């Protein structure tokens, strides 16, 4: 899971920072999917592995 802080900086669960362009590329390729919104519902606060990718891995 990747969390996004209030400034829009993405981090792994262990606190390691993730490059924004890498995150954007993974989302555009449907590798990651939004899984949570911020408290105001205005932005994505977390990403997880997409259901399509999870299903593909289960078939293997």
XYZ file of C-alpha atoms in Angstrom:
60
model
C 0.000 0.000 0.000
C 1.166 3.520 -0.752
C -0.068 6.393 1.389
C -0.140 10.028 0.267
C 0.426 12.820 2.801
C -1.321 16.213 2.862
C 1.345 17.725 0.575
C 0.807 14.993 -2.023
C 4.022 13.091 -1.270
C 3.618 9.314 -1.649
C 5.167 6.930 0.914
C 5.300 3.166 1.379
C 3.939 1.745 4.623
C 7.470 1.658 6.098
C 7.974 5.387 5.442
C 10.102 5.088 2.299
C 9.290 7.918 -0.108
C 7.990 6.957 -3.576
C 8.734 9.040 -6.658
C 5.584 10.842 -7.866
C 6.275 9.999 -11.522
C 6.661 6.327 -10.638
C 3.344 6.409 -8.792
C 1.664 8.164 -11.722
C 3.053 5.582 -14.180
C 1.876 2.631 -12.061
C -1.617 4.122 -11.742
C -1.833 4.843 -15.492
C -0.903 1.200 -16.227
C -3.570 -0.055 -13.784
C -0.947 -1.669 -11.546
C -2.119 0.460 -8.606
C -5.650 1.616 -7.849
C -6.938 4.297 -5.458
C -8.255 2.730 -2.269
C -8.910 5.657 0.059
C -9.831 9.329 0.042
C -8.741 12.098 2.383
C -11.017 13.243 5.195
C -12.688 15.838 2.987
C -13.115 13.405 0.104
C -11.214 15.696 -2.235
C -8.145 13.625 -3.009
C -6.688 10.135 -3.004
C -4.972 9.271 0.272
C -3.857 5.714 -0.518
C -3.227 3.289 -3.381
C -3.168 -0.500 -3.422
C -2.471 -3.201 -6.009
C -5.316 -3.144 -8.526
C -7.969 -5.875 -8.550
C -7.148 -6.715 -12.173
C -3.513 -7.380 -11.293
C -4.497 -9.360 -8.172
C -6.830 -11.556 -10.240
C -4.144 -12.095 -12.871
C -1.690 -13.229 -10.169
C -4.256 -15.617 -8.708
C -4.655 -17.332 -12.078
C -0.927 -18.170 -12.280
